[in-house]
Every structure is written in structure tokens, then in C-alpha cells.
Coordinates of C-alpha atoms in Angstrom, one line a residue:
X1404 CA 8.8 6.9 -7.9
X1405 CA 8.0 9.6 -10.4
X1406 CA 5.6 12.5 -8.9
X1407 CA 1.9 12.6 -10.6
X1408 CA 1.3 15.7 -12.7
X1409 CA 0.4 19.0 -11.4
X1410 CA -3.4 19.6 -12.0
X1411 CA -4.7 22.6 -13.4
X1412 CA -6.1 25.3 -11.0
X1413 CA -9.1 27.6 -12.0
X1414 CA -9.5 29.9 -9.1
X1415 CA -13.1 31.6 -8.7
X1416 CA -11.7 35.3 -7.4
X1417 CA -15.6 36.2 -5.7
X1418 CA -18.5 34.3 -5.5
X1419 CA -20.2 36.9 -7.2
X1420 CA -23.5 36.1 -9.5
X1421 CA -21.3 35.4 -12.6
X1422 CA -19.3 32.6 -10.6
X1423 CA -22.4 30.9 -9.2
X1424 CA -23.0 29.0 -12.2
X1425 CA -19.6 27.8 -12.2
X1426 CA -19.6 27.3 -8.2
X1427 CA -22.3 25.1 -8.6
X1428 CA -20.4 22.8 -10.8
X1429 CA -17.1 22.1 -9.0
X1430 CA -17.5 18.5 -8.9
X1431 CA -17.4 18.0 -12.7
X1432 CA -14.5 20.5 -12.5
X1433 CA -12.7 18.2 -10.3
X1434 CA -13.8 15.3 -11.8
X1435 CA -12.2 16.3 -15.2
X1436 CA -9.0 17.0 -13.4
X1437 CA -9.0 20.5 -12.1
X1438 CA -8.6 22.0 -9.1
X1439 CA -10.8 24.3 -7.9
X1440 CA -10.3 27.5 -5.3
X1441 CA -13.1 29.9 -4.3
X1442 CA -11.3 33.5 -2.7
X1443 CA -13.6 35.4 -1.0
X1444 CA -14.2 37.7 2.2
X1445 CA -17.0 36.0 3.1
X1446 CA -19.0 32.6 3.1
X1447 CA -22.3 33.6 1.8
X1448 CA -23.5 35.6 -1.3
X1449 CA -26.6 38.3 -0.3
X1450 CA -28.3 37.9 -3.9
X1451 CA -29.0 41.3 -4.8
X1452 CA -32.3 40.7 -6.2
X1453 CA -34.5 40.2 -2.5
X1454 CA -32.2 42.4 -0.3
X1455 CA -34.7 44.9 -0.9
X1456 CA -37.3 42.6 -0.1
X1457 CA -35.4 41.4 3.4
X1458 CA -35.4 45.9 3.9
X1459 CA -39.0 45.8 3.7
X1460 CA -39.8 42.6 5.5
X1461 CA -41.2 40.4 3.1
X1462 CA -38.4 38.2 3.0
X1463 CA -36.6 37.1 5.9
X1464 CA -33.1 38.0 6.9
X1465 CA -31.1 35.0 5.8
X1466 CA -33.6 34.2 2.9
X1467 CA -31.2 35.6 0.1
X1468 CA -28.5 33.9 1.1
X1469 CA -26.5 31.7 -1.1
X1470 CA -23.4 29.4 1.1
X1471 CA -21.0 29.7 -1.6
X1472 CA -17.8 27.9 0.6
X1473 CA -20.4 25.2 0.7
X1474 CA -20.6 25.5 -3.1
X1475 CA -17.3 24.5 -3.6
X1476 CA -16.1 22.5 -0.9
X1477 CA -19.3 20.1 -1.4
X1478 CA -17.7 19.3 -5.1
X1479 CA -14.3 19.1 -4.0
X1480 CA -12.7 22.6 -4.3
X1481 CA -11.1 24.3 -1.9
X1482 CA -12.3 28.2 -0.1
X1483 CA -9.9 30.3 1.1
X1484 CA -11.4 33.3 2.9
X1485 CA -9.6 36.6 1.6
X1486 CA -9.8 39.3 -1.0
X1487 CA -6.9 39.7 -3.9
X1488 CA -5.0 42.4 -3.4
X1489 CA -3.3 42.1 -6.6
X1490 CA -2.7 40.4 -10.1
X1491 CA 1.0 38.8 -10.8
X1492 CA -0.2 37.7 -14.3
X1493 CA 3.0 37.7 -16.0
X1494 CA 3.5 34.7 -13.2
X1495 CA -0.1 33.5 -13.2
X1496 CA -0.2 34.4 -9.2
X1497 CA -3.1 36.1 -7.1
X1498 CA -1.3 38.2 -4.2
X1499 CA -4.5 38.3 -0.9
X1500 CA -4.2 41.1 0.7
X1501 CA -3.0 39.2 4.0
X1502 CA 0.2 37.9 1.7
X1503 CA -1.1 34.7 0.4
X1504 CA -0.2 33.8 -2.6
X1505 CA -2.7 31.6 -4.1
X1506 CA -1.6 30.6 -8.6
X1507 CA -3.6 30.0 -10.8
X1508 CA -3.8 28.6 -14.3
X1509 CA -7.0 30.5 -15.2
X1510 CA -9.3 32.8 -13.3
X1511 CA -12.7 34.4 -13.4
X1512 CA -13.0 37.7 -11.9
X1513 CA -16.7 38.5 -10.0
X1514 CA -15.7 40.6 -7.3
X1515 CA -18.2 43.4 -7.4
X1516 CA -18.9 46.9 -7.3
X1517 CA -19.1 49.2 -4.3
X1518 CA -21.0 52.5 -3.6
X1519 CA -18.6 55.5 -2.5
X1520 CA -19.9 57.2 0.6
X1521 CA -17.9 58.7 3.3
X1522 CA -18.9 61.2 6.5
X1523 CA -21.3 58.8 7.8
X1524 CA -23.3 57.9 4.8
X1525 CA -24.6 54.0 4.5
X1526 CA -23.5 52.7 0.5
X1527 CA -26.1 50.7 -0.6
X1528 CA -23.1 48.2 -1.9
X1529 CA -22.7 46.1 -0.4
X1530 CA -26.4 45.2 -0.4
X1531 CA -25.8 43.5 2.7
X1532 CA -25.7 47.0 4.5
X1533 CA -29.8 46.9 4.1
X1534 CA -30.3 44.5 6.8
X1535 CA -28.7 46.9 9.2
X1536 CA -30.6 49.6 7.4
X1537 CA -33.9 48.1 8.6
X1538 CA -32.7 47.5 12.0
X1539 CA -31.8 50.7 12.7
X1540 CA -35.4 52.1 10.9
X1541 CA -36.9 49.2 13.5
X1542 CA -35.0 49.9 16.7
X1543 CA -37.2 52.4 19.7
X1544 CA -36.5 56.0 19.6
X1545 CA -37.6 58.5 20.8
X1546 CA -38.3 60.6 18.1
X1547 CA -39.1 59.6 14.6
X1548 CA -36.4 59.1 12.0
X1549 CA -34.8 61.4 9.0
X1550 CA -34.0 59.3 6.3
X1551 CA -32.1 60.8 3.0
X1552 CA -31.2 58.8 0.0
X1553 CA -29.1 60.3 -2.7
X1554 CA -29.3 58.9 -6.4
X1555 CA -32.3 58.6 -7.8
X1556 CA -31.6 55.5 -10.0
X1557 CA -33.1 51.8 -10.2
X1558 CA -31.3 51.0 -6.5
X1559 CA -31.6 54.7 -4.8
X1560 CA -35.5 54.7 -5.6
X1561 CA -36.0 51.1 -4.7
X1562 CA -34.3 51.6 -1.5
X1563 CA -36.7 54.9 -0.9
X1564 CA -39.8 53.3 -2.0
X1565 CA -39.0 50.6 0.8
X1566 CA -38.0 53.2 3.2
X1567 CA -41.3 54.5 3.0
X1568 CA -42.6 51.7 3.5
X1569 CA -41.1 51.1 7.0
X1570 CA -41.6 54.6 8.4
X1571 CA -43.5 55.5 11.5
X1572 CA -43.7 59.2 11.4
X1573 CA -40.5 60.0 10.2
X1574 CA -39.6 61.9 6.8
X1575 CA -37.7 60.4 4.1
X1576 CA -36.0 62.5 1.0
X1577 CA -34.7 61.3 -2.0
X1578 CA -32.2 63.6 -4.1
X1579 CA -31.5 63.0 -7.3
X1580 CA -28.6 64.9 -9.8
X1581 CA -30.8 64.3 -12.8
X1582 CA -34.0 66.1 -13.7
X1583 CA -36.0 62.9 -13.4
X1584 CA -35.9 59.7 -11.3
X1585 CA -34.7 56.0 -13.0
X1586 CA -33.2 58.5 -16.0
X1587 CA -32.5 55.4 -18.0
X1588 CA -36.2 53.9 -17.9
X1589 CA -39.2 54.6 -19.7
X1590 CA -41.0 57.8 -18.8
X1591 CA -44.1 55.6 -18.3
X1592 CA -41.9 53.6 -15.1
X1593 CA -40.5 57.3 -14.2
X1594 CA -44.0 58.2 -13.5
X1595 CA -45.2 55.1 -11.6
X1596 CA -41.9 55.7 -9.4
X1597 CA -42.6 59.4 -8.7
X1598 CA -46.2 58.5 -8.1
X1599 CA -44.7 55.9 -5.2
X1600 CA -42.7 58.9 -3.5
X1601 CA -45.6 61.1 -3.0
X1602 CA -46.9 61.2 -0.1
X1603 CA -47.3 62.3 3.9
X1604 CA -43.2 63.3 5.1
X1605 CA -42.0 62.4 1.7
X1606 CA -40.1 64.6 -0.2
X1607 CA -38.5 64.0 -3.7
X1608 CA -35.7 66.5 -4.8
X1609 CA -34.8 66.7 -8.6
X1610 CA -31.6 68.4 -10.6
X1611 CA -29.3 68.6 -7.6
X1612 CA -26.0 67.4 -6.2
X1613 CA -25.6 66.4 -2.8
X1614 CA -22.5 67.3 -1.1
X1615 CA -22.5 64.7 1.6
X1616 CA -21.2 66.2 5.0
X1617 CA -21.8 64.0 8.7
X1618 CA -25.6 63.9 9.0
X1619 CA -26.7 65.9 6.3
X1620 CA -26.0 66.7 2.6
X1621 CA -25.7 70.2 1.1
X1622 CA -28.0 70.6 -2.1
X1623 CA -26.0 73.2 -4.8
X1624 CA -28.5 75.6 -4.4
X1625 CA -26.9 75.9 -0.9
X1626 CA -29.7 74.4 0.9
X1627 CA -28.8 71.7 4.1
X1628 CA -30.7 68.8 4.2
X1629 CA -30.3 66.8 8.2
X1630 CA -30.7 63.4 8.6
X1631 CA -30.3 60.7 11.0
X1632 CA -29.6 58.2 8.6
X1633 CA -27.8 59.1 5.4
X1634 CA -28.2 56.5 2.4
X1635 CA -25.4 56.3 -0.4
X1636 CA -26.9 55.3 -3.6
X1637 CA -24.8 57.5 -6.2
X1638 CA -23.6 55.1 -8.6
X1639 CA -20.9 52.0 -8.2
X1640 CA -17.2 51.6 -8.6
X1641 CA -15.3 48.7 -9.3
X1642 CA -12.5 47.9 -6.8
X1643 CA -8.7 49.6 -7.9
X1644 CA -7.5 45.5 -8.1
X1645 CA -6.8 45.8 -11.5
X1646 CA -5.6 49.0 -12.2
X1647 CA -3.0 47.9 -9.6
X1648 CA -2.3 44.8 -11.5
X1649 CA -1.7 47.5 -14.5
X1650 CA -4.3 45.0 -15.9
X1651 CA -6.4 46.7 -19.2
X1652 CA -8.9 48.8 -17.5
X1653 CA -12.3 50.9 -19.1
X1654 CA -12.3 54.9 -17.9
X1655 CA -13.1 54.1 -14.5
X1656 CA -11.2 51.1 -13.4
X1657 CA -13.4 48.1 -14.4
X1658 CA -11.7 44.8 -16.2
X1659 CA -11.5 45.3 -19.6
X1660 CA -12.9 41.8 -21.2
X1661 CA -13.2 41.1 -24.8
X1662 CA -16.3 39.3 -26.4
X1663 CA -15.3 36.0 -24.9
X1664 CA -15.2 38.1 -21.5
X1665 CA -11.4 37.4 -21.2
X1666 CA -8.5 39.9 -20.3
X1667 CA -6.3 41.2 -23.5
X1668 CA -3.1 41.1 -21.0
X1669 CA -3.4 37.4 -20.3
X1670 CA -6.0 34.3 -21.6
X1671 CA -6.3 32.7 -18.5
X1672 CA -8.1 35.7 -17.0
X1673 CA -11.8 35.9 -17.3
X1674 CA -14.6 38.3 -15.3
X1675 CA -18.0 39.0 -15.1
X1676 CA -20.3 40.9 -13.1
X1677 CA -19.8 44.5 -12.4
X1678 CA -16.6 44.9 -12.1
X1679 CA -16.1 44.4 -15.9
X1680 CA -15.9 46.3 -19.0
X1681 CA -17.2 44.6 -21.4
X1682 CA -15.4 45.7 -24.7
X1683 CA -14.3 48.5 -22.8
X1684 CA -17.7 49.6 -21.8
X1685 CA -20.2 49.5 -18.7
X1686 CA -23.1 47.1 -18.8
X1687 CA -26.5 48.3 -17.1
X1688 CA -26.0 47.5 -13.3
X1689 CA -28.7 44.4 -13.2
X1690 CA -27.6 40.7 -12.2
X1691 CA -29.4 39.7 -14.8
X1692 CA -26.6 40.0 -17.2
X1693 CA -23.7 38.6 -14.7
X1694 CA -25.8 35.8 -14.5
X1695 CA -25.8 34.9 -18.4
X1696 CA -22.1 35.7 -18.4
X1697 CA -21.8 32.3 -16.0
X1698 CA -21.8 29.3 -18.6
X1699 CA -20.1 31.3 -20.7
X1700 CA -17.4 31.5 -17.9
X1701 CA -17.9 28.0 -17.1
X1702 CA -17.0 26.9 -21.0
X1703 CA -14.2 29.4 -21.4
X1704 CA -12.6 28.7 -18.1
X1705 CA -12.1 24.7 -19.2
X1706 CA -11.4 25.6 -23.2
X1707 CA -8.6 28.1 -22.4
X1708 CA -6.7 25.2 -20.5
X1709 CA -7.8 22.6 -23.1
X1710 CA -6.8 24.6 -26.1
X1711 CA -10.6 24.8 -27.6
X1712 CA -12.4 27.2 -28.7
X1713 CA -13.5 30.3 -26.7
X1714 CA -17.6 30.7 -26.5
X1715 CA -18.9 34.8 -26.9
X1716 CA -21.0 36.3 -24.8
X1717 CA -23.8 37.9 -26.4
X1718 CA -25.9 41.0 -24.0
X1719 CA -29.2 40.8 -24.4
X1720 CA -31.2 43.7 -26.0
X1721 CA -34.0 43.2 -24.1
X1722 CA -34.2 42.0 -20.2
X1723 CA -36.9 42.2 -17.4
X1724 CA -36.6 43.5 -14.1
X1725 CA -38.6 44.2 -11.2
X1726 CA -38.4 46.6 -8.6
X1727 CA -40.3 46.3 -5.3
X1728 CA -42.5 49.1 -4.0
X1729 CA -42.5 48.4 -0.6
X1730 CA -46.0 48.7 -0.5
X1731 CA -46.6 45.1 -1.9
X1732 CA -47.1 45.9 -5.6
X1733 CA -43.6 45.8 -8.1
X1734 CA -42.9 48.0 -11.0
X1735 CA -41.8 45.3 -14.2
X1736 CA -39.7 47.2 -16.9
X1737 CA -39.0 45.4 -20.1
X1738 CA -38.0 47.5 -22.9
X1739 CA -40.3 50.0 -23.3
X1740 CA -43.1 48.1 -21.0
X1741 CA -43.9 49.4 -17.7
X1742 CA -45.9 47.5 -15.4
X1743 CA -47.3 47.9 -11.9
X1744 CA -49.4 45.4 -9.7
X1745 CA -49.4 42.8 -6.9
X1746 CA -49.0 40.6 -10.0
X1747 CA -45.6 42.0 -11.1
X1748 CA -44.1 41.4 -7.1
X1749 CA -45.2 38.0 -7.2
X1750 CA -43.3 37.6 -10.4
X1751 CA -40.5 38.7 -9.0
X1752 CA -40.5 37.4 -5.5
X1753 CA -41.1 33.6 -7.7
X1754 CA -38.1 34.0 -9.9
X1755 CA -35.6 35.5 -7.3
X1756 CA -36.9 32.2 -4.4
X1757 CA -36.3 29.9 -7.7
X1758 CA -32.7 31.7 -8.1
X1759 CA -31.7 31.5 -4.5
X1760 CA -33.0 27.7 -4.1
X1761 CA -31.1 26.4 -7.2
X1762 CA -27.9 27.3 -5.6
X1763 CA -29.2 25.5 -2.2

């Protein structure tokens, strides 16, 4: 009795935002013949876009979850619960850092990006580090909390804003490298977001690097800055996987993908999400664009094995995001627009409950 032919395998290395869309659509995966792996440390996705919102309290812990094992084992795939160590593409194997060897016949990476912090300090990536950020904010002392954030970007000065928010008496201070908070935004949003940190034990530091030491951070003018609660938000870093895998890497370690987000050393790898370089280059750091990176994924991950033509992905130019205040209004960017208003947070608290529930 002959033995039935192998079927493909498209493995899902993270169930990061760019995979989601693909997730969401193992059955017709399987149903077309493939088989379908998810690898992951974990079982759930914390979408990015309301863990500020659970830091605050206006969503509940839990709410911005997304069960991504149920995701795939609902349409027939298979989760194995891990992280890959490394990249055997010349063999078309994914080594897990416990020693499982898991092949694959194509593969889209969505693994992430993590904050460096060390001597105590709290990364904001993972976002899931939040929730424990508000527990500890929450918890009875006996004195009042210091709370510093370095990096002043979109995340650092979302965090703060929220920070302020949940403060009893305490002092929060925000340090920043550039000369001017959310350096990449219009100077209409820079103003909004400086406005925000004004106030009663707020204080916002501009133009300086932190050197981060155990409970504190040492400005370069040589001044110390104490804190009981030191917050990382300086920037993210994609995970050494594939420089390991002496994959094609941009300057600082990301995937390199082409315009079909696809690796030059082997066309059955794909990525998305943060931990790629698209064309060599960085993205701006919002899910918004790992998220339009999914059906492209989806398309290429099936036309690679088929033989049929490879879909681009095109950025957008323009996108819309949303940070949340913490004191119930949002700041909307587009462009060169700046918005601020209740209005604005119930945008955003509408689209990201839409996101989370369509993956539900």
C-alpha cells in the first residue's frame, strides 16, 4: 500500500499582528492541503494597541487579548509552545530553543521587537509588562511612588501620560535624548503631548541620555535621577534569530524582506511586523503596518508553494494613530493633522475592541 503524499507545512514562527490574518484562516489552509504550525512562547497575543488602555484602567486586564493556539487549532493547525532559536534554511528546518526541530516548507516570521533595559528597569516590550506596571502603581505603600520613563517617543510618552494618570502623590519624570518629545510627529502633536506632562510632580527632561543604573538613571549633565520604578522605553530591537541563522539582516539585526516581504537567502521565508527590514530599512514602529502586511503574507505564503505569482506590499504614506492620554481624551496623528478630544479616544478605543473581537 503506497504511502499518501507528504503535505505542505507553512509554519507561523509568532503570532504576532502580521500573522493574525493568516491565523485566522487555518481552516482554508488545511482545507487546500496544508499543514499548519503556530510556534510561540505563549498562548495569547496582548494587542499593542489597548495595553495602554488596560495601564490606565479603561480597559480591563484580559480585554486585549487575542487566543492565538485557539486560532489555529480551531482550523485544524497544530501550536507548539516555544520560541526558534535558529534558522536551518539551506534544510528548510526551524531549530526551538528546547531542541525541537519543527520543518517547514515556507514560513512567516512575526516574532517581535523587545526594549533593552537592564539594572532593574521595566522594557515597555513586551507590552505585556504594563499590566504589572499598574499593579505595582496600585498596590499600598507607604510612601508615594517615583516613577521615571526614558524615551520620549510615541510609546515612552503614552506610557507617561498614563502614568500620570494613575498617580496618588507620587512624581513621575520623563527623559528624553532629543530636544523635543514624539521627534517624528508634527510640532502641533509635540505641543499637545508636552501640554499633557505639565503639571503638579511632573517633570519632563529634554536633550539628555540616561545612563540607567539600579533605581535611578544618571542624566549626562551628571545629574541622578531616583526612582522606585524605572520604565524602559528607548527604542526596540529585533531578536539576534536571524543574524544567527546568517540570514540577510538590515544594520541592526532585523529580517531583511524584499517588496514581496520575502527573505533573499531562501523563498519560502516571509516576515512581517517589527522584526523586519523592509528593503533593508525600518518601518515606523505602529501595528498598523504589520497588520496590512497580513494578506499579503497570507497570498505569498500559498503562491510560493504553488508556483504563482508573489503579491507586493505597498506602506502606506499616510496612516492614523491614536495615543491615549490617560486623562480620557486621545491625541489622533495623521500626516500632518493633530487632533485632541474625548472624540479622538472613542475612535480609538472603537477600532482597537473591533480589532481584538474579529480575532475572537
Amino acid at each position: 500500500m503506497s504511502e499518501s503524499p507528504r503535505r505542505p507545512t507553512i509554519a507561523l514562527a509568532g503570532g504576532g499582528h502580521a500573522n493574525l490574518y493568516t491565523l485566522r484562516r487555518t481552516g482554508e489552509l488545511v482545507g487546500r492541503g496544508f499543514d499548519v504550525v503556530l510556534i510561540d512562547p505563549a498562548e495569547h497575543l496582548h494587542y499593542s494597541g489597548m495595553e495602554t488602555g488596560v495601564l490606565s484602567g479603561s480597559h480591563e486586564p484580559g480585554e486585549n487579548r487575542i487566543d492565538i493556539r485557539c486560532l489555529v487549532e480551531r482550523g485544524g493547525g497544530r501550536f507548539v509552545r516555544g520560541r526558534v532559536a535558529e534558522v536551518l534554511y539551506r534544510e528548510r528546518a526551524l531549530v526551538l530553543e528546547d531542541g525541537l526541530i519543527v520543518p517547514y516548507d515556507a514560513v512567516s516570521f512575526c516574532v517581535g521587537s523587545g526594549t533593552p533595559a537592564r539594572d532593574g528597569a521595566i522594557p515597555v516590550k513586551p507590552i505585556a509588562n504594563l499590566e504589572r506596571v499598574r499593579e505595582t502603581l496600585l498596590a499600598p505603600v507607604p510612601d508615594a511612588p517615583r516613577v521615571l520613563v526614558v524615551g520620549g517617543g510615541a510609546a515612552g510618552c503614552e506610557v507617561a501620560a498614563n502614568v500620570v494618570g494613575l498617580l496618588r502623590g507620587g512624581k513621575m519624570t520623563l527623559v528624553e535624548a532629543e530636544p523635543d518629545l514624539l521627534p517624528t510627529s508634527p510640532r502641533a502633536a509635540r505641543r499637545v503631548m508636552l501640554e499633557r506632562l505639565r503639571g503638579p510632580g511632573v517633570e519632563v527632561v529634554l536633550g539628555q541620555n540616561a545612563n540607567l543604573q539600579p533605581g535611578a538613571a544618571v542624566l549626562r549633565d551628571g545629574t541622578k535621577i531616583e526612582a522606585d520604578l524605572v520604565l524602559a522605553a528607548t527604542g526596540v530591537s529585533p531578536p539576534g534569530l536571524f543574524r544567527r541563522s546568517r540570514l540577510a539582516t538590515g544594520d541592526d539585526g532585523a529580517l531583511w524582506v524584499n517588496r514581496h516581504l520575502q527573505s533573499p537567502n531562501d523563498a519560502g521565508i516571509f516576515g512581517g511586523g517589527d522584526a523586519v527590514a523592509f528593503r533593508g530599512a525600518r518601518l515606523p514602529q505602529f501595528g498598523v503596518f504589520a497588520v496590512r502586511q497580513g494578506p499579503v503574507l497570507y497570498h505569498n505564503l500559498q503562491a510560493v508553494l504553488w508556483d504563482e505569482p508573489l503579491r507586493p506590499y505597498k506602506p502606506q504614506n499616510h496612516y492614523l494613530y491614536v495615543l491615549d492620554l490617560g486623562d480620557g481624551t486621545g491625541l489622533a496623528i495623521y500626516g500632518p493633522l493633530t487632533w485632541r478630544g474625548r472624540l479622538a479616544l472613542r475612535i480609538k478605543h472603537h477600532i482597537d475592541k473591533r480589532f481584538v473581537k474579529e480575532f475572537s
